[in-house]
Short mmCIF file of C-alpha atoms in Angstrom, two decimals:
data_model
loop_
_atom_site.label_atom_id
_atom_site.label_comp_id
_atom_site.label_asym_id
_atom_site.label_seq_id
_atom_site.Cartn_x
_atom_site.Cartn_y
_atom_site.Cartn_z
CA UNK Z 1 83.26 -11.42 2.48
CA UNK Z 2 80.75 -13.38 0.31
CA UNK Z 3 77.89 -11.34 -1.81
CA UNK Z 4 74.74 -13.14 -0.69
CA UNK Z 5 71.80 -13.13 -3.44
CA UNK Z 6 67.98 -12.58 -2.42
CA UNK Z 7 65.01 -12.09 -3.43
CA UNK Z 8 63.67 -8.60 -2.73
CA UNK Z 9 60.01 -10.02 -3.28
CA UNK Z 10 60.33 -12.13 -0.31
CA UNK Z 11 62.03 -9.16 2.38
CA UNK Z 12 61.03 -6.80 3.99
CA UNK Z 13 63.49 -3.61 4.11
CA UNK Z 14 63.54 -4.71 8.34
CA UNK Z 15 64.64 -8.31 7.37
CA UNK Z 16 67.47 -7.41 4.92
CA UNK Z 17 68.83 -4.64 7.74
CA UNK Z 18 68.86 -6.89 10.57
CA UNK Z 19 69.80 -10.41 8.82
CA UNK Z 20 71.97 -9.42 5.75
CA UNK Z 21 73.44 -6.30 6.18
CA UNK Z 22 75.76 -6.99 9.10
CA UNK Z 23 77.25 -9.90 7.78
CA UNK Z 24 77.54 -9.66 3.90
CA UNK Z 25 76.93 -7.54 0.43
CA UNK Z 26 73.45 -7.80 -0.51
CA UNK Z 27 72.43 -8.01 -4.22
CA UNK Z 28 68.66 -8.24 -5.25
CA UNK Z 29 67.46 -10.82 -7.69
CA UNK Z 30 64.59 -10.67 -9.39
CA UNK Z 31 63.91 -14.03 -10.69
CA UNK Z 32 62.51 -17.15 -8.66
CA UNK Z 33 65.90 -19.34 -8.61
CA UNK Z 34 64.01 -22.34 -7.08
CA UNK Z 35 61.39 -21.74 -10.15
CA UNK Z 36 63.93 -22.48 -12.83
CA UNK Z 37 65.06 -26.00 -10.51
CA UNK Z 38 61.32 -27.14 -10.21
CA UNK Z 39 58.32 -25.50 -10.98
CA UNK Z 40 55.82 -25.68 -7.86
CA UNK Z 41 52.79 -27.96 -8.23
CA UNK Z 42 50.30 -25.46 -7.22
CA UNK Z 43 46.87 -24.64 -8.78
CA UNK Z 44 46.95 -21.15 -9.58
CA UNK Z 45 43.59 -21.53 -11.64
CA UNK Z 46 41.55 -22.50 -8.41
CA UNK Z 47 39.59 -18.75 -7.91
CA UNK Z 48 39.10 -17.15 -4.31
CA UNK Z 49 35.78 -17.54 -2.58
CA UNK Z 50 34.25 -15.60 -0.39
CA UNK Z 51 32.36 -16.48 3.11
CA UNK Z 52 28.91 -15.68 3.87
CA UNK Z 53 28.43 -13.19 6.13
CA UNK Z 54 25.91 -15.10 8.94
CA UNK Z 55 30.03 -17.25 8.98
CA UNK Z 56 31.93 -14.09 9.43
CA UNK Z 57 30.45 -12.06 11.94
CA UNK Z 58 30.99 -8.87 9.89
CA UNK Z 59 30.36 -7.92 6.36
CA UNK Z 60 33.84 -6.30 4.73
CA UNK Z 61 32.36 -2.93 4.09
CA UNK Z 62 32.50 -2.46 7.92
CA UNK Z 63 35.99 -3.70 7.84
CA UNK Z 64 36.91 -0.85 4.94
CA UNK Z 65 35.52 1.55 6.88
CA UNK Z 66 37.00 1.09 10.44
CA UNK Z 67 40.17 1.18 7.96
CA UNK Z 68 39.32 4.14 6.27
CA UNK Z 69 38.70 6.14 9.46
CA UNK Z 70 41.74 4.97 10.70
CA UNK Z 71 43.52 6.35 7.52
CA UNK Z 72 41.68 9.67 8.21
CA UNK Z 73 43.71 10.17 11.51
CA UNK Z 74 46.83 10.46 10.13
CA UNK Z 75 45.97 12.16 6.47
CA UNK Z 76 46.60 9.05 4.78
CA UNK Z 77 45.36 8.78 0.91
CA UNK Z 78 45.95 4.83 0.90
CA UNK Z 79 46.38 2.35 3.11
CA UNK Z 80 48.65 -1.09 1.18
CA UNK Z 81 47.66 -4.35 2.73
CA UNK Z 82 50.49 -7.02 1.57
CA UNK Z 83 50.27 -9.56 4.29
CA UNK Z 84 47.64 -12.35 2.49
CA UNK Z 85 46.04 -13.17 5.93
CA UNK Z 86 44.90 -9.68 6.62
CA UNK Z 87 43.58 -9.52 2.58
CA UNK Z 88 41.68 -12.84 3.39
CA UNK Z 89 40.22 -11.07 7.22
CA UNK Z 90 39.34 -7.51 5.61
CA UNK Z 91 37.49 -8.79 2.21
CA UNK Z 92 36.09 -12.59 4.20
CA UNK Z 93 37.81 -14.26 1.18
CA UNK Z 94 39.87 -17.38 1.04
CA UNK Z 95 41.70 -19.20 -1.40
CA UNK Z 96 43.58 -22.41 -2.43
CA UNK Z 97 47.01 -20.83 -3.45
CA UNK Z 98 49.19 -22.72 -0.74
CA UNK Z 99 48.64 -26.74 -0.77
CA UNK Z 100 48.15 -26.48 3.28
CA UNK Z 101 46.62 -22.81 3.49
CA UNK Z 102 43.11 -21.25 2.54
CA UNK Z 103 44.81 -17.84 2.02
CA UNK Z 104 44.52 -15.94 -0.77
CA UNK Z 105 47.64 -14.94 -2.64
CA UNK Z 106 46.94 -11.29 -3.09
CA UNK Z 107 47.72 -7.67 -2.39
CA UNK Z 108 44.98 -4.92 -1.36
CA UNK Z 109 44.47 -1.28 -1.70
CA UNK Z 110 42.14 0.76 0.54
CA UNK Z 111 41.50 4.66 -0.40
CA UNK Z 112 40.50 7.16 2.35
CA UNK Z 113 37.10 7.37 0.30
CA UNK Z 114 36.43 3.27 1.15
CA UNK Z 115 37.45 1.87 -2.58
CA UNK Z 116 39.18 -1.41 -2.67
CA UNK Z 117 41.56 -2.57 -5.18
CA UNK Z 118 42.37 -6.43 -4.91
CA UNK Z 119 45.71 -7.13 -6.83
CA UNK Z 120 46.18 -11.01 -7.94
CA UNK Z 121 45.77 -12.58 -11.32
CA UNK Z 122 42.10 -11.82 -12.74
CA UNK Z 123 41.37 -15.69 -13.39
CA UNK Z 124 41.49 -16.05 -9.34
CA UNK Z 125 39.01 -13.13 -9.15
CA UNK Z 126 36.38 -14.34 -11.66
CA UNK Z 127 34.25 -15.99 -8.69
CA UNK Z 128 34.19 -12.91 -6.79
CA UNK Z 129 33.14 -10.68 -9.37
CA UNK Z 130 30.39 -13.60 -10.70
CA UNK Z 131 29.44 -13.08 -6.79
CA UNK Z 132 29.18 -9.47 -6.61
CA UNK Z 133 32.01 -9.48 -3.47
CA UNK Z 134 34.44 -7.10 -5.62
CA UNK Z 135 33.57 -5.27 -9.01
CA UNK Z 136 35.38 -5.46 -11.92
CA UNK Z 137 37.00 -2.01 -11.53
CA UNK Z 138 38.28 -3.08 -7.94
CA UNK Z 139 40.59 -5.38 -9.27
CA UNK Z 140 43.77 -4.61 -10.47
CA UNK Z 141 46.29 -7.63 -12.36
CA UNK Z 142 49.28 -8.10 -10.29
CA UNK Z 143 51.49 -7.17 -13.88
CA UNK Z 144 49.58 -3.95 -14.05
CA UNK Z 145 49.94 -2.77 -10.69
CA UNK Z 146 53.48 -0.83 -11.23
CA UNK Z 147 52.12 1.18 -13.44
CA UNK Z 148 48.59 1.59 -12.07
CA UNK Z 149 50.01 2.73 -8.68
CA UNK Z 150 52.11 5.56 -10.33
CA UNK Z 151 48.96 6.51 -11.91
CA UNK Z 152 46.80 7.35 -8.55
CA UNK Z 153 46.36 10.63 -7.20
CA UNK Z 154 47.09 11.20 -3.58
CA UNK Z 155 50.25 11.50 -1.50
CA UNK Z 156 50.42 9.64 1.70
CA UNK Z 157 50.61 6.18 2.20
CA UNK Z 158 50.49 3.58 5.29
CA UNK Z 159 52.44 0.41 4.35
CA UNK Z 160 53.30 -2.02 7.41
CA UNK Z 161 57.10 -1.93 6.83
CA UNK Z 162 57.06 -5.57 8.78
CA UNK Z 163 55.33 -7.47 5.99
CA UNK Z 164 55.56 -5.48 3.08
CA UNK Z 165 58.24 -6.77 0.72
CA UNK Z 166 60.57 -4.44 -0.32
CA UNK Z 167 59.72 -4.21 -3.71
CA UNK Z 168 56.73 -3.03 -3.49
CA UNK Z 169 57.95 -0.60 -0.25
CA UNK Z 170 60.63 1.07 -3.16
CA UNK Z 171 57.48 0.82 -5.73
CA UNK Z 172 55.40 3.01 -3.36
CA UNK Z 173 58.48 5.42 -2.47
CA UNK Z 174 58.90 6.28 -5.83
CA UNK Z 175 56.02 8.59 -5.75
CA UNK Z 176 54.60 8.78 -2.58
CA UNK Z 177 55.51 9.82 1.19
CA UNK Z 178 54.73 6.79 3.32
CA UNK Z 179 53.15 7.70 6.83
#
């Protein structure tokens, strides 16, 4: 009978359901616990790169667009890409946010009319913008993107319910049907 404490940031809805439900109370918390023990030792200044396309095989404006078709078929208006591997794929990016990983810590946004919004800290963009991979006004700062989401216009959107977190599942909820 024990109230167990997570972090809703690190969940999916699935996850909490099938490993937390049965067995105990659930209460979301919304601070980094292990944070406040010991600060992690990453380099969040090192800024994503991006791979040249004779590396990649195909340029990420084909990649939006297969997307953006696929959005078409079922009405979609946006299409939220949280899983960091699949943001690194789509836009041919990496980054040095994990010590063993070249994924980019970052959330994406594709609209059924091909625009991209790449959602991380703007310091780890600055190299892709200098670059001409993303424009300034396809990024979007990770604080901002609460409010910035409730400001689109639209209705529908496809979230992968297996890696998106649950806070940003309830974030999109709030205003919009997910498909």
């Amino acid at each position: 009978n024990l109230t167990l404490g997570i972090d809703p940031a690190l969940f999916t809805y699935q996850q909490i359901k099938k490993f937390f439900l049965r067995h105990s109370k659930v209460k979301f918390i919304n601070e980094n616990l292990i944070d406040k023990i010991k600060k992690p030792s990453v380099n969040k200044s090192y800024p994503f790169f991006s791979l040249s396309n004779n590396i990649v095989g195909e340029n990420c404006k084909s990649k939006v667009k297969k997307i953006s078709n696929y959005m078409k078929r079922f009405n979609a208006d946006f299409i939220f890409i949280s899983a960091p591997e699949n943001i690194a794929w789509i836009l041919n990016i990496r980054g040095k946010d994990g010590p063993n990983s070249p994924v980019p810590n970052a959330r994406l946004l594709i609209t059924k009319t091909n625009k991209i919004f790449l959602i991380t800290k703007i310091q780890k963009c600055k190299k892709l913008i200098k670059n001409k991979t993303i424009k300034q006004n396809e990024f979007i700062d990770i604080d901002d993107f609460p409010k910035k989401i409730l400001n689109l216009k639209g209705k529908n959107f496809i979230i992968d319910d297996k890696s998106c977190s649950i806070f940003y599942e309830n974030l999109i909820k709030s205003k919009f049907k997910i498909i």
